[in-house]
CSV table of C-alpha atoms and ligand atoms in Angstrom, one decimal:
chain,number,residue,atom,x,y,z
A,271,MET,CA,-13.1,33.6,10.6
A,272,THR,CA,-10.1,32.0,13.0
A,273,LEU,CA,-10.1,27.8,11.5
A,274,LEU,CA,-7.4,26.9,12.8
A,275,GLN,CA,-5.6,27.5,16.1
A,276,VAL,CA,-2.3,25.7,17.4
A,277,ARG,CA,-1.7,26.6,20.9
A,278,ASN,CA,1.3,25.4,23.3
A,279,LEU,CA,1.3,22.0,21.3
A,280,THR,CA,4.7,19.5,21.8
A,281,LYS,CA,5.9,16.9,20.2
A,282,ASN,CA,8.4,15.1,21.5
A,283,TYR,CA,10.2,11.6,20.5
A,284,ASP,CA,12.6,10.1,23.1
A,285,GLY,CA,12.4,12.6,24.7
A,286,ILE,CA,14.1,15.3,22.7
A,287,GLY,CA,11.2,18.4,22.1
A,288,ILE,CA,11.1,18.2,18.0
A,289,LEU,CA,8.4,20.9,19.1
A,290,ASN,CA,8.4,22.8,22.3
A,291,GLY,CA,5.1,25.2,22.7
A,292,VAL,CA,4.0,26.1,19.1
A,293,ASN,CA,1.5,28.9,18.7
A,294,PHE,CA,-0.5,30.3,15.5
A,295,SER,CA,-4.0,30.3,14.0
A,296,LEU,CA,-4.8,30.3,11.0
A,297,HIS,CA,-8.3,32.3,9.0
A,298,GLU,CA,-10.9,30.8,6.4
A,299,GLY,CA,-9.4,32.6,3.6
A,300,GLU,CA,-5.7,33.1,4.4
A,301,ILE,CA,-2.6,32.0,2.8
A,302,LYS,CA,0.0,30.5,5.4
A,303,VAL,CA,4.1,29.6,5.2
A,304,VAL,CA,6.2,28.1,7.0
A,305,MET,CA,9.5,28.4,7.2
A,306,GLY,CA,12.3,27.4,9.2
A,307,PRO,CA,15.6,26.4,8.7
A,308,SER,CA,16.4,21.9,7.8
A,309,GLY,CA,15.5,19.4,10.9
A,310,CYS,CA,13.1,22.9,12.9
A,311,GLY,CA,9.9,20.5,12.7
A,312,LYS,CA,8.0,21.9,9.7
A,313,THR,CA,6.6,18.3,8.5
A,314,THR,CA,6.4,17.7,12.1
A,315,LEU,CA,4.1,20.6,12.4
A,316,LEU,CA,2.3,19.9,10.0
A,317,ARG,CA,1.4,16.1,10.2
A,318,CYS,CA,0.8,17.0,13.9
A,319,LEU,CA,-1.9,18.6,12.4
A,320,ASN,CA,-4.5,16.1,11.3
A,321,ARG,CA,-3.0,13.4,14.1
A,322,LEU,CA,-0.7,11.4,11.6
A,323,VAL,CA,1.7,11.6,14.7
A,324,GLU,CA,0.4,12.2,17.9
A,325,PRO,CA,0.8,15.5,19.0
A,326,SER,CA,2.1,15.3,22.6
A,327,SER,CA,0.7,18.1,24.2
A,328,GLY,CA,-1.2,21.8,23.3
A,329,GLU,CA,-4.0,21.8,21.4
A,330,ILE,CA,-5.4,22.0,18.0
A,331,ILE,CA,-8.6,24.0,17.8
A,332,PHE,CA,-9.6,24.0,14.3
A,333,ASP,CA,-13.7,24.6,13.7
A,334,ASP,CA,-14.4,25.9,16.8
A,335,LYS,CA,-13.1,22.4,18.3
A,336,ASP,CA,-10.3,20.5,19.7
A,337,ILE,CA,-9.1,18.3,17.8
A,338,THR,CA,-6.4,16.5,20.0
A,339,ALA,CA,-9.9,15.6,22.7
A,340,ALA,CA,-10.7,11.5,22.6
A,341,ASP,CA,-13.7,11.8,21.7
A,342,VAL,CA,-12.8,13.1,18.0
A,343,ASP,CA,-14.0,10.8,15.6
A,344,ILE,CA,-9.7,11.9,13.2
A,345,ARG,CA,-10.6,10.5,10.4
A,346,GLN,CA,-13.5,13.0,9.6
A,347,VAL,CA,-11.6,15.4,10.3
A,348,ARG,CA,-9.1,14.9,8.4
A,349,GLN,CA,-11.4,14.8,5.4
A,350,ARG,CA,-11.5,18.1,5.6
A,351,ILE,CA,-7.8,18.8,5.8
A,352,GLY,CA,-5.9,18.8,2.1
A,353,PHE,CA,-2.8,17.4,3.0
A,354,VAL,CA,-0.3,17.8,-0.7
A,355,PHE,CA,2.8,15.8,0.6
A,356,GLN,CA,6.8,16.7,-0.6
A,357,ASN,CA,6.1,13.7,-3.2
A,358,PHE,CA,3.2,13.8,-3.8
A,359,ALA,CA,2.0,9.6,-2.9
A,360,LEU,CA,-0.3,9.3,-5.5
A,361,TYR,CA,-1.6,6.3,-5.4
A,362,ARG,CA,0.8,3.7,-7.9
A,363,HIS,CA,-2.1,1.6,-8.7
A,364,LEU,CA,-4.0,4.0,-10.1
A,365,SER,CA,-4.4,6.8,-13.1
A,366,ALA,CA,-4.8,9.6,-12.7
A,367,LEU,CA,-8.5,9.6,-12.7
A,368,GLU,CA,-8.9,7.1,-10.4
A,369,ASN,CA,-6.5,9.0,-7.9
A,370,VAL,CA,-8.9,11.8,-7.1
A,371,LYS,CA,-12.3,8.7,-7.9
A,372,LEU,CA,-11.1,7.2,-4.9
A,373,GLY,CA,-12.0,9.6,-1.9
A,374,LEU,CA,-14.9,10.2,-3.9
A,375,ARG,CA,-16.0,6.5,-3.8
A,376,LYS,CA,-14.9,5.4,-0.9
A,377,LEU,CA,-15.2,7.8,1.6
A,378,ARG,CA,-17.6,10.5,0.9
A,379,GLY,CA,-20.3,7.7,-1.1
A,380,LEU,CA,-21.0,9.3,-4.3
A,381,SER,CA,-21.4,6.8,-7.6
A,382,ASP,CA,-19.2,6.5,-10.6
A,383,ALA,CA,-20.2,7.8,-12.3
A,384,GLU,CA,-21.3,10.8,-10.0
A,385,ALA,CA,-17.5,11.2,-9.1
A,386,THR,CA,-16.2,10.5,-12.8
A,387,GLN,CA,-17.8,13.9,-12.5
A,388,ARG,CA,-16.1,15.7,-10.4
A,389,ALA,CA,-12.8,14.4,-10.9
A,390,ILE,CA,-12.6,15.9,-14.4
A,391,TYR,CA,-14.3,18.4,-12.8
A,392,GLU,CA,-11.3,19.2,-10.6
A,393,LEU,CA,-8.4,17.8,-12.8
A,394,SER,CA,-9.5,20.1,-15.3
A,395,HIS,CA,-9.2,23.0,-12.4
A,396,VAL,CA,-5.3,22.1,-12.4
A,397,GLU,CA,-5.1,21.2,-16.4
A,398,MET,CA,-5.0,18.1,-16.0
A,399,GLN,CA,-8.1,16.7,-17.6
A,400,ASP,CA,-5.7,15.7,-20.8
A,401,HIS,CA,-3.5,13.6,-18.9
A,402,GLN,CA,-6.6,11.7,-16.6
A,403,ASP,CA,-5.7,8.2,-17.1
A,404,LYS,CA,-2.3,8.4,-17.1
A,405,TYR,CA,-0.5,6.3,-14.4
A,406,PRO,CA,1.5,8.7,-11.4
A,407,ALA,CA,4.8,6.5,-13.5
A,408,HIS,CA,3.8,7.8,-16.3
A,409,LEU,CA,3.4,11.7,-15.5
A,410,SER,CA,6.8,14.5,-14.4
A,411,GLY,CA,7.5,16.3,-11.0
A,412,GLY,CA,4.3,18.8,-11.5
A,413,GLN,CA,1.8,16.5,-13.7
A,414,GLN,CA,2.4,14.0,-10.6
A,415,GLN,CA,1.6,17.6,-7.7
A,416,ARG,CA,-1.5,18.9,-10.0
A,417,VAL,CA,-3.2,15.5,-9.7
A,418,ALA,CA,-2.2,15.5,-6.0
A,419,ILE,CA,-4.1,19.1,-5.4
A,420,ALA,CA,-6.5,18.0,-7.6
A,421,ARG,CA,-6.9,14.8,-5.4
A,422,ALA,CA,-7.5,17.0,-1.7
A,423,LEU,CA,-9.3,19.9,-3.7
A,424,ALA,CA,-11.9,16.7,-4.9
A,425,MET,CA,-12.9,16.3,-0.7
A,426,ASP,CA,-14.0,20.0,-0.3
A,427,PRO,CA,-11.1,20.7,2.2
A,428,ALA,CA,-11.6,23.7,4.7
A,429,VAL,CA,-8.1,24.0,4.6
A,430,LEU,CA,-5.1,22.7,2.2
A,431,PHE,CA,-2.0,22.1,3.3
A,432,PHE,CA,1.6,22.0,2.0
A,433,ASP,CA,4.9,20.2,3.2
A,434,GLU,CA,7.3,21.5,0.7
A,435,PRO,CA,5.4,21.9,-2.9
A,436,THR,CA,8.6,23.2,-4.6
A,437,SER,CA,11.7,20.6,-3.2
A,438,ALA,CA,10.6,18.0,-6.1
A,439,LEU,CA,10.0,20.3,-9.2
A,440,ASP,CA,12.5,22.4,-11.2
A,441,PRO,CA,11.8,25.8,-10.9
A,442,LEU,CA,9.6,26.2,-14.2
A,443,MET,CA,7.7,23.7,-12.7
A,444,ALA,CA,8.1,26.1,-9.2
A,445,ARG,CA,7.3,28.9,-10.9
A,446,GLU,CA,3.5,27.4,-12.2
A,447,ILE,CA,3.0,25.8,-8.2
A,448,ALA,CA,3.6,29.8,-7.2
A,449,ASN,CA,1.0,30.8,-9.7
A,450,LEU,CA,-1.4,27.7,-9.0
A,451,LEU,CA,-1.1,28.8,-5.1
A,452,ASN,CA,-2.3,32.2,-6.0
A,453,ARG,CA,-4.7,30.9,-8.1
A,454,LEU,CA,-6.2,28.9,-5.2
A,455,HIS,CA,-5.9,31.5,-2.9
A,456,ALA,CA,-7.8,33.9,-5.4
A,457,GLU,CA,-10.6,31.6,-4.8
A,458,LYS,CA,-10.6,31.3,-1.0
A,459,VAL,CA,-8.8,28.4,-0.1
A,460,THR,CA,-7.9,28.5,3.2
A,461,ILE,CA,-3.5,27.3,2.6
A,462,LEU,CA,-0.6,26.2,4.8
A,463,CYS,CA,2.2,25.6,3.3
A,464,VAL,CA,5.2,24.8,4.2
A,465,THR,CA,8.8,26.1,2.1
A,466,HIS,CA,12.0,26.8,3.1
A,467,ASP,CA,12.1,28.1,-0.4
A,468,VAL,CA,12.4,31.7,-0.8
A,469,THR,CA,11.4,32.2,-4.1
A,470,LEU,CA,8.1,30.7,-3.1
A,471,ALA,CA,7.5,32.1,-0.4
A,472,LYS,CA,8.2,36.2,-1.6
A,473,ASN,CA,6.3,35.2,-4.3
A,474,LEU,CA,2.9,34.9,-1.8
A,475,PRO,CA,0.8,36.9,0.0
A,476,GLY,CA,0.0,36.0,3.2
A,477,ASP,CA,2.3,35.8,6.5
A,478,VAL,CA,5.4,33.5,7.6
A,479,LEU,CA,5.3,31.6,10.5
A,480,PHE,CA,9.0,31.5,11.1
A,481,LEU,CA,10.2,28.0,12.9
A,482,ASN,CA,13.0,28.1,14.8
A,483,HIS,CA,13.5,25.4,16.9
A,484,GLY,CA,10.2,24.1,17.3
A,485,HIS,CA,9.3,27.0,18.4
A,486,VAL,CA,7.6,30.7,16.0
A,487,GLU,CA,10.7,32.6,16.5
A,488,ALA,CA,9.0,35.9,14.2
A,489,GLU,CA,5.3,35.4,12.3
A,490,ALA,CA,5.7,38.9,10.2
A,491,PRO,CA,5.2,39.0,6.1
A,492,ILE,CA,9.2,38.1,4.2
A,493,SER,CA,9.6,41.5,3.2
A,494,GLU,CA,9.6,42.9,7.6
A,495,LEU,CA,11.9,38.7,7.5
A,496,MET,CA,14.0,39.4,4.7
A,497,GLN,CA,15.4,43.7,6.2
A,498,ASN,CA,17.6,43.1,9.7
A,499,HIS,CA,15.5,41.5,11.6
A,500,ALA,CA,15.8,41.7,14.8
A,501,SER,CA,16.6,37.8,15.0
A,502,GLU,CA,19.6,36.8,14.2
A,503,ASN,CA,18.8,33.1,13.2
A,504,VAL,CA,16.2,35.0,11.2
A,505,ARG,CA,19.1,37.2,9.4
A,506,ALA,CA,21.1,34.2,9.7
A,507,PHE,CA,17.9,31.2,7.5
A,508,PHE,CA,18.1,34.5,4.5
A,509,GLU,CA,21.3,35.6,4.6
A,510,GLU,CA,22.1,31.5,3.5
A,511,LYS,CA,19.1,30.7,1.9
A,512,ALA,CA,19.7,34.2,-0.7
A,513,PRO,CA,22.5,36.3,0.3
A,514,ASN,CA,21.8,38.9,-2.7
A,515,ALA,CA,18.2,39.3,-1.6
B,229,MET,CA,8.6,-51.6,-31.1
B,230,SER,CA,5.9,-54.3,-30.0
B,231,GLU,CA,7.0,-53.3,-26.8
B,232,SER,CA,5.7,-49.3,-27.4
B,233,PHE,CA,3.0,-51.0,-28.8
B,234,ALA,CA,1.6,-52.9,-25.2
B,235,PHE,CA,2.7,-50.1,-23.3
B,236,LEU,CA,0.3,-47.5,-25.2
B,237,SER,CA,-2.5,-49.6,-24.9
B,238,ASP,CA,-1.3,-51.0,-21.1
B,239,MET,CA,-1.8,-46.0,-21.1
B,240,VAL,CA,-4.9,-46.5,-23.5
B,241,ASP,CA,-6.8,-49.4,-21.0
B,242,TYR,CA,-6.1,-47.3,-17.7
B,243,GLY,CA,-7.1,-44.5,-19.3
B,244,PRO,CA,-10.5,-44.0,-16.9
B,245,GLN,CA,-7.9,-44.4,-13.2
B,246,ILE,CA,-5.2,-41.7,-14.9
B,247,LEU,CA,-7.1,-39.3,-15.6
B,248,ASN,CA,-8.8,-40.4,-12.9
B,249,GLY,CA,-6.2,-39.4,-11.1
B,250,LEU,CA,-5.5,-36.6,-12.8
B,251,ILE,CA,-8.4,-35.1,-12.3
B,252,ASN,CA,-7.8,-35.7,-8.0
B,253,THR,CA,-4.6,-33.4,-8.6
B,254,LEU,CA,-5.9,-30.7,-10.3
B,255,LEU,CA,-8.5,-30.6,-7.1
B,256,LEU,CA,-6.1,-30.8,-5.0
B,257,ALA,CA,-3.5,-28.0,-6.7
B,258,GLY,CA,-7.0,-26.3,-7.1
B,259,THR,CA,-7.9,-26.5,-4.3
B,260,ILE,CA,-5.3,-25.2,-1.4
B,261,SER,CA,-4.5,-22.8,-4.2
B,262,VAL,CA,-7.4,-21.0,-4.1
B,263,THR,CA,-7.3,-22.1,0.0
B,264,GLY,CA,-3.6,-20.5,0.3
B,265,LEU,CA,-4.6,-17.5,-1.3
B,266,PHE,CA,-7.3,-16.5,1.2
B,267,ALA,CA,-5.6,-18.1,4.1
B,268,GLY,CA,-2.0,-16.2,3.3
B,269,ILE,CA,-4.5,-12.9,2.2
B,270,LEU,CA,-4.9,-12.8,5.6
B,271,ILE,CA,-2.1,-14.7,7.5
B,272,PHE,CA,0.1,-10.8,5.7
B,273,ARG,CA,-2.5,-8.9,7.3
B,274,LEU,CA,-2.1,-10.1,10.4
B,275,THR,CA,1.3,-9.6,10.2
B,276,LEU,CA,0.3,-5.7,9.2
B,277,SER,CA,-1.4,-5.7,13.0
B,278,GLU,CA,-1.1,-2.5,15.1
B,279,ASN,CA,-1.0,-5.2,18.3
B,280,ARG,CA,2.0,-6.2,18.8
B,281,PHE,CA,1.7,-9.8,19.7
B,282,ILE,CA,-1.1,-11.2,17.0
B,283,ARG,CA,2.5,-10.0,15.0
B,284,LYS,CA,4.7,-12.1,17.1
B,285,SER,CA,2.0,-15.1,17.0
B,286,THR,CA,2.6,-14.2,13.4
B,287,ALA,CA,5.9,-14.0,13.1
B,288,SER,CA,5.6,-17.2,15.1
B,289,TYR,CA,3.7,-19.2,12.4
B,290,ILE,CA,4.6,-17.8,9.8
B,291,SER,CA,8.1,-19.8,10.9
B,292,PHE,CA,6.7,-22.9,12.4
B,293,PHE,CA,5.3,-23.5,9.1
B,294,ILE,CA,7.8,-23.1,6.8
B,295,GLY,CA,10.5,-24.8,9.0
B,296,THR,CA,8.8,-27.7,9.4
B,297,PRO,CA,7.5,-30.5,6.4
B,298,LEU,CA,5.3,-30.8,5.4
B,299,ILE,CA,5.4,-34.5,5.1
B,300,VAL,CA,5.1,-34.6,9.2
B,301,LEU,CA,2.2,-32.3,9.7
B,302,LEU,CA,0.5,-34.6,6.9
B,303,PHE,CA,1.5,-37.3,9.0
B,304,LEU,CA,0.9,-36.9,12.0
B,305,MET,CA,-3.5,-35.4,10.9
B,306,TYR,CA,-3.7,-38.6,8.9
B,307,TYR,CA,-2.1,-40.8,12.1
B,308,GLY,CA,-2.7,-39.0,15.1
B,309,LEU,CA,-6.3,-37.7,14.8
B,310,PRO,CA,-8.0,-40.4,14.2
B,311,GLN,CA,-6.3,-41.4,18.4
B,312,TRP,CA,-8.4,-39.4,19.1
B,313,GLY,CA,-11.1,-39.8,17.5
B,314,ILE,CA,-11.1,-37.7,14.1
B,315,LYS,CA,-10.9,-39.3,11.4
B,316,LEU,CA,-11.2,-36.8,7.8
B,317,SER,CA,-11.3,-37.8,4.6
B,318,PRO,CA,-7.2,-38.2,2.8
B,319,PHE,CA,-8.7,-34.9,0.5
B,320,ALA,CA,-9.4,-33.2,3.5
B,321,ILE,CA,-5.8,-33.8,5.8
B,322,ALA,CA,-3.9,-32.9,2.3
B,323,ALA,CA,-6.2,-29.7,1.9
B,324,ILE,CA,-5.7,-28.2,5.0
B,325,GLY,CA,-2.1,-29.0,5.9
B,326,PHE,CA,-1.8,-27.9,2.3
B,327,THR,CA,-3.4,-25.1,3.2
B,328,LEU,CA,-2.2,-23.9,6.2
B,329,ASN,CA,1.6,-24.1,4.9
B,330,ILE,CA,0.7,-22.8,1.0
B,331,ALA,CA,-0.7,-19.7,3.7
B,332,ALA,CA,3.0,-19.9,5.1
B,333,TYR,CA,4.7,-19.0,2.2
B,334,ASN,CA,1.9,-16.6,0.2
B,335,SER,CA,2.6,-13.8,3.0
B,336,ARG,CA,6.2,-14.2,2.7
B,337,TYR,CA,5.8,-12.9,-0.9
B,338,LEU,CA,3.2,-11.1,0.0
B,339,SER,CA,5.3,-9.2,3.2
B,340,ALA,CA,7.6,-8.8,0.1
B,341,ALA,CA,6.1,-6.7,-1.6
B,342,TYR,CA,4.3,-4.6,0.7
B,343,ASN,CA,7.9,-3.9,1.7
B,344,GLY,CA,9.1,-2.1,-2.3
B,345,ILE,CA,5.4,0.0,-1.8
B,346,ASP,CA,6.3,3.6,-1.7
B,347,GLN,CA,5.1,3.7,1.4
B,348,GLN,CA,4.6,7.7,1.8
B,349,GLN,CA,0.8,7.0,-0.1
B,350,LEU,CA,-0.2,5.3,2.3
B,351,MET,CA,0.6,7.8,5.2
B,352,ALA,CA,-2.0,10.1,1.8
B,353,ALA,CA,-4.4,7.9,2.0
B,354,SER,CA,-4.3,8.1,6.1
B,355,ALA,CA,-4.7,11.9,5.6
B,356,GLN,CA,-7.1,12.1,3.0
B,357,GLY,CA,-9.8,10.4,6.3
B,358,PHE,CA,-8.9,6.1,4.5
B,359,SER,CA,-9.6,4.0,7.5
B,360,SER,CA,-7.4,1.3,8.1
B,361,ARG,CA,-9.0,-1.1,6.8
B,362,GLN,CA,-10.0,1.1,3.4
B,363,ILE,CA,-5.8,1.2,3.5
B,364,PHE,CA,-4.8,-2.4,3.5
B,365,SER,CA,-8.5,-3.0,0.8
B,366,LEU,CA,-7.5,0.0,-1.2
B,367,ILE,CA,-3.7,0.7,-1.2
B,368,ILE,CA,-2.2,-2.2,0.0
B,369,LEU,CA,-3.9,-5.6,-1.3
B,370,PRO,CA,-4.3,-4.2,-4.8
B,371,GLN,CA,-0.4,-3.3,-4.8
B,372,THR,CA,1.1,-6.3,-3.2
B,373,LEU,CA,-1.4,-9.0,-5.0
B,374,ARG,CA,0.5,-7.0,-8.3
B,375,ARG,CA,3.6,-7.2,-6.8
B,376,ALA,CA,3.7,-10.4,-5.7
B,377,ILE,CA,1.6,-12.1,-9.3
B,378,PRO,CA,5.5,-14.0,-10.5
B,379,GLY,CA,5.8,-15.0,-6.7
B,380,LEU,CA,2.4,-16.5,-6.0
B,381,THR,CA,2.3,-17.5,-8.9
B,382,ASN,CA,5.3,-20.0,-9.1
B,383,GLN,CA,3.8,-21.1,-5.5
B,384,VAL,CA,0.5,-22.4,-7.7
B,385,ALA,CA,3.2,-24.3,-9.6
B,386,LEU,CA,5.2,-25.7,-6.5
B,387,ASN,CA,1.5,-27.0,-5.9
B,388,ILE,CA,0.9,-28.6,-8.1
B,389,LYS,CA,3.7,-30.7,-8.0
B,390,ASP,CA,3.9,-30.9,-4.4
B,391,SER,CA,0.5,-32.1,-3.6
B,392,SER,CA,1.8,-35.3,-5.4
B,393,ILE,CA,2.7,-35.9,-1.9
B,394,ALA,CA,-0.3,-36.5,-1.1
B,395,PHE,CA,-0.2,-40.4,-2.5
B,396,LEU,CA,1.4,-41.0,0.9
B,397,ILE,CA,-1.9,-40.4,2.7
B,398,GLN,CA,-3.4,-42.7,0.3
B,399,TYR,CA,-5.1,-39.8,-1.7
B,400,VAL,CA,-5.2,-41.7,-4.7
B,401,ASP,CA,-4.0,-39.1,-7.4
B,402,PHE,CA,-2.2,-38.6,-10.6
B,403,PHE,CA,1.0,-39.9,-9.0
B,404,ALA,CA,-1.5,-42.6,-7.4
B,405,GLN,CA,-1.9,-43.5,-10.5
B,406,MET,CA,0.9,-42.9,-12.5
B,407,GLN,CA,2.9,-46.0,-9.6
B,408,GLU,CA,0.1,-47.8,-9.9
B,409,GLN,CA,-0.2,-49.1,-13.2
B,410,ALA,CA,4.1,-48.3,-12.9
B,411,SER,CA,3.9,-51.7,-10.7
B,412,LEU,CA,1.9,-53.8,-13.0
B,413,ASN,CA,3.7,-53.7,-16.3
B,414,PHE,CA,7.3,-52.9,-15.1
B,415,GLN,CA,8.0,-50.3,-17.6
B,416,TYR,CA,8.5,-47.6,-14.8
B,417,LEU,CA,11.4,-45.9,-16.9
B,418,LYS,CA,8.1,-45.2,-20.0
B,419,VAL,CA,5.3,-44.8,-16.0
B,420,TYR,CA,7.4,-42.1,-14.5
B,421,ALA,CA,8.7,-40.4,-18.1
B,422,VAL,CA,5.5,-39.7,-18.4
B,423,THR,CA,4.7,-39.1,-15.6
B,424,GLY,CA,7.4,-36.7,-15.1
B,425,ALA,CA,6.2,-35.0,-18.6
B,426,ILE,CA,2.1,-35.0,-17.7
B,427,TYR,CA,3.7,-33.3,-14.6
B,428,LEU,CA,6.0,-30.6,-16.8
B,429,LEU,CA,2.5,-29.7,-18.5
B,430,LEU,CA,1.5,-28.6,-16.0
B,431,VAL,CA,3.5,-26.2,-14.9
B,432,SER,CA,4.5,-24.7,-17.8
B,433,LEU,CA,1.0,-23.8,-18.3
B,434,VAL,CA,0.6,-22.0,-14.8
B,435,ILE,CA,3.8,-20.0,-16.2
B,436,PHE,CA,1.9,-19.2,-19.5
B,437,GLY,CA,-1.2,-17.7,-17.5
B,438,SER,CA,1.5,-16.3,-15.1
B,439,LYS,CA,2.9,-14.5,-17.8
B,440,ARG,CA,-0.2,-12.9,-19.0
B,441,LEU,CA,-0.9,-11.5,-15.8
B,442,GLU,CA,2.4,-10.1,-15.0
B,443,THR,CA,1.7,-8.5,-17.8
B,444,ARG,CA,-1.7,-7.8,-17.5
B,445,TYR,CA,-1.6,-6.5,-14.5
B,446,ALA,CA,1.8,-5.3,-14.4
B,447,ILE,CA,1.9,-1.0,-11.9
B,448,PRO,CA,3.7,1.5,-14.3
B,449,HIS,CA,6.7,2.2,-13.6
C,245,ADP,N1,9.5,9.7,14.0
C,245,ADP,C1,11.0,10.5,14.1
C,245,ADP,N2,11.2,9.8,14.9
C,245,ADP,C2,12.6,10.6,16.0
C,245,ADP,N3,12.6,11.9,15.5
C,245,ADP,C3,12.0,12.1,14.4
C,245,ADP,C4,11.0,11.1,13.8
C,245,ADP,N4,10.6,11.9,12.4
C,245,ADP,C5,11.3,13.5,12.8
C,245,ADP,N5,12.8,13.3,13.9
C,245,ADP,C6,13.4,14.6,14.2
C,245,ADP,O1,12.7,15.3,14.5
C,245,ADP,C7,12.5,16.9,13.9
C,245,ADP,C8,12.2,17.6,13.1
C,245,ADP,O2,12.6,17.0,11.9
C,245,ADP,P1,11.5,17.8,10.6
C,245,ADP,O3,9.9,17.5,11.1
C,245,ADP,O4,10.8,15.9,9.3
C,245,ADP,O5,12.2,19.0,10.1
C,245,ADP,P2,11.6,19.6,8.7
C,245,ADP,O6,10.2,19.2,8.0
C,245,ADP,O7,11.5,21.3,9.2
C,245,ADP,O8,12.7,19.7,8.2
C,245,ADP,C9,14.5,16.3,13.2
C,245,ADP,O9,15.6,16.6,13.8
C,245,ADP,C10,14.1,15.2,12.7
C,245,ADP,O10,15.4,13.3,13.2
C,246,MG,MG1,10.0,18.8,6.3
């Protein structure tokens, strides 16, 4: 079933088109990767999809409803979209456990005991139970990211968005996040992952949406994109990123 | 020797009044520290408003109270308001005047602390579905308050010292009592030295408490 369908999405900043009519869909349980050169609008696209950035025009059909409509309670929609930021964006004054608990307590209305139980479950799921009382500042990048994932998963999201999940990690950690994404995919979590990391993209199943100058230039498995693709921009991107691949 | 003794005995004779003055000083400083904190939080909240007019008005409020000597405001209320038939007690006038003034300073401390916090976590909170009110009370305020502890407690120390100007609108505080004492026994040097020492002691207590708070509530970084 189609969970998310994007139609003719545009975003202008001061009259300059950043997204120029983006179309794609995401099915339940699917993992889709969004790639493209730096500055092509990947982050903007992700932020438009839950209206952290207000799209200029177009439709975003989420669960059969156009969430760009005026009468939509966007906060309810956002609660169903887990968002893992590039720099993880943990709440700095809260421990790992409290980071996961906050939404459960204040948005879901769980009791303290229920929220604690659920948060510990989610932290264990990403192997962070031993670090639950640490503050973000005392966790490595990879650990912060796991807490951010646990925080998102605790809300039972219909989909998880990742913005450049490997960009703030060392290569070893980057490999681990690929494993984690695959595990989540195996558990039927729907994932939309923005990245310019070819290694990560190669390690994920599912199609790659190639974004260039604010529109979808190609959509295909990465193996196809990397083999002498018809689009010159696609070829240029992969030649530059992985000349020997 | 006998002169020192006379001074001490004067202080003891005058003890109840001095103590009363001290209590009035602490009452005023305590009141304005609490009201000034809450009003400061309110002003700070308004500086973050999505409404441009509210933001502009708040900025004007802050510039006005930081730019105007407090004594002018106190005299305005003390001598001016009765002309409109409004007569307030010196304590009420001092409490209102100081609160308006301190709120401006405290909002500045909070704004500076706010500028230092990681803005992406606020976006993360929006993305999670929190309302702007929740983001303020659950993320922004806890973090700015904790980061602003040095400034906010410094303001409490200032409040203790600055509250002494309330004697100019006939509020009988510690300073007013000590002045009275000096004018009776002409021991200006000793009286004002003791006065200074006691203010210093009070301020030191606040600074000590501030350090404790800072250690206890520092955000790990
Ligand atoms: N708030 C903004 N105001 C103006 N331009 C912006 C803003 N945010 C992003 N842009 C521009 O939009 C383009 C796409 O940015 P972004 O979506 O971050 O790209 P990517 O994530 O693909 O690297 C960039 O040229 C950037 O400068
Ligand atoms: Mg980006």
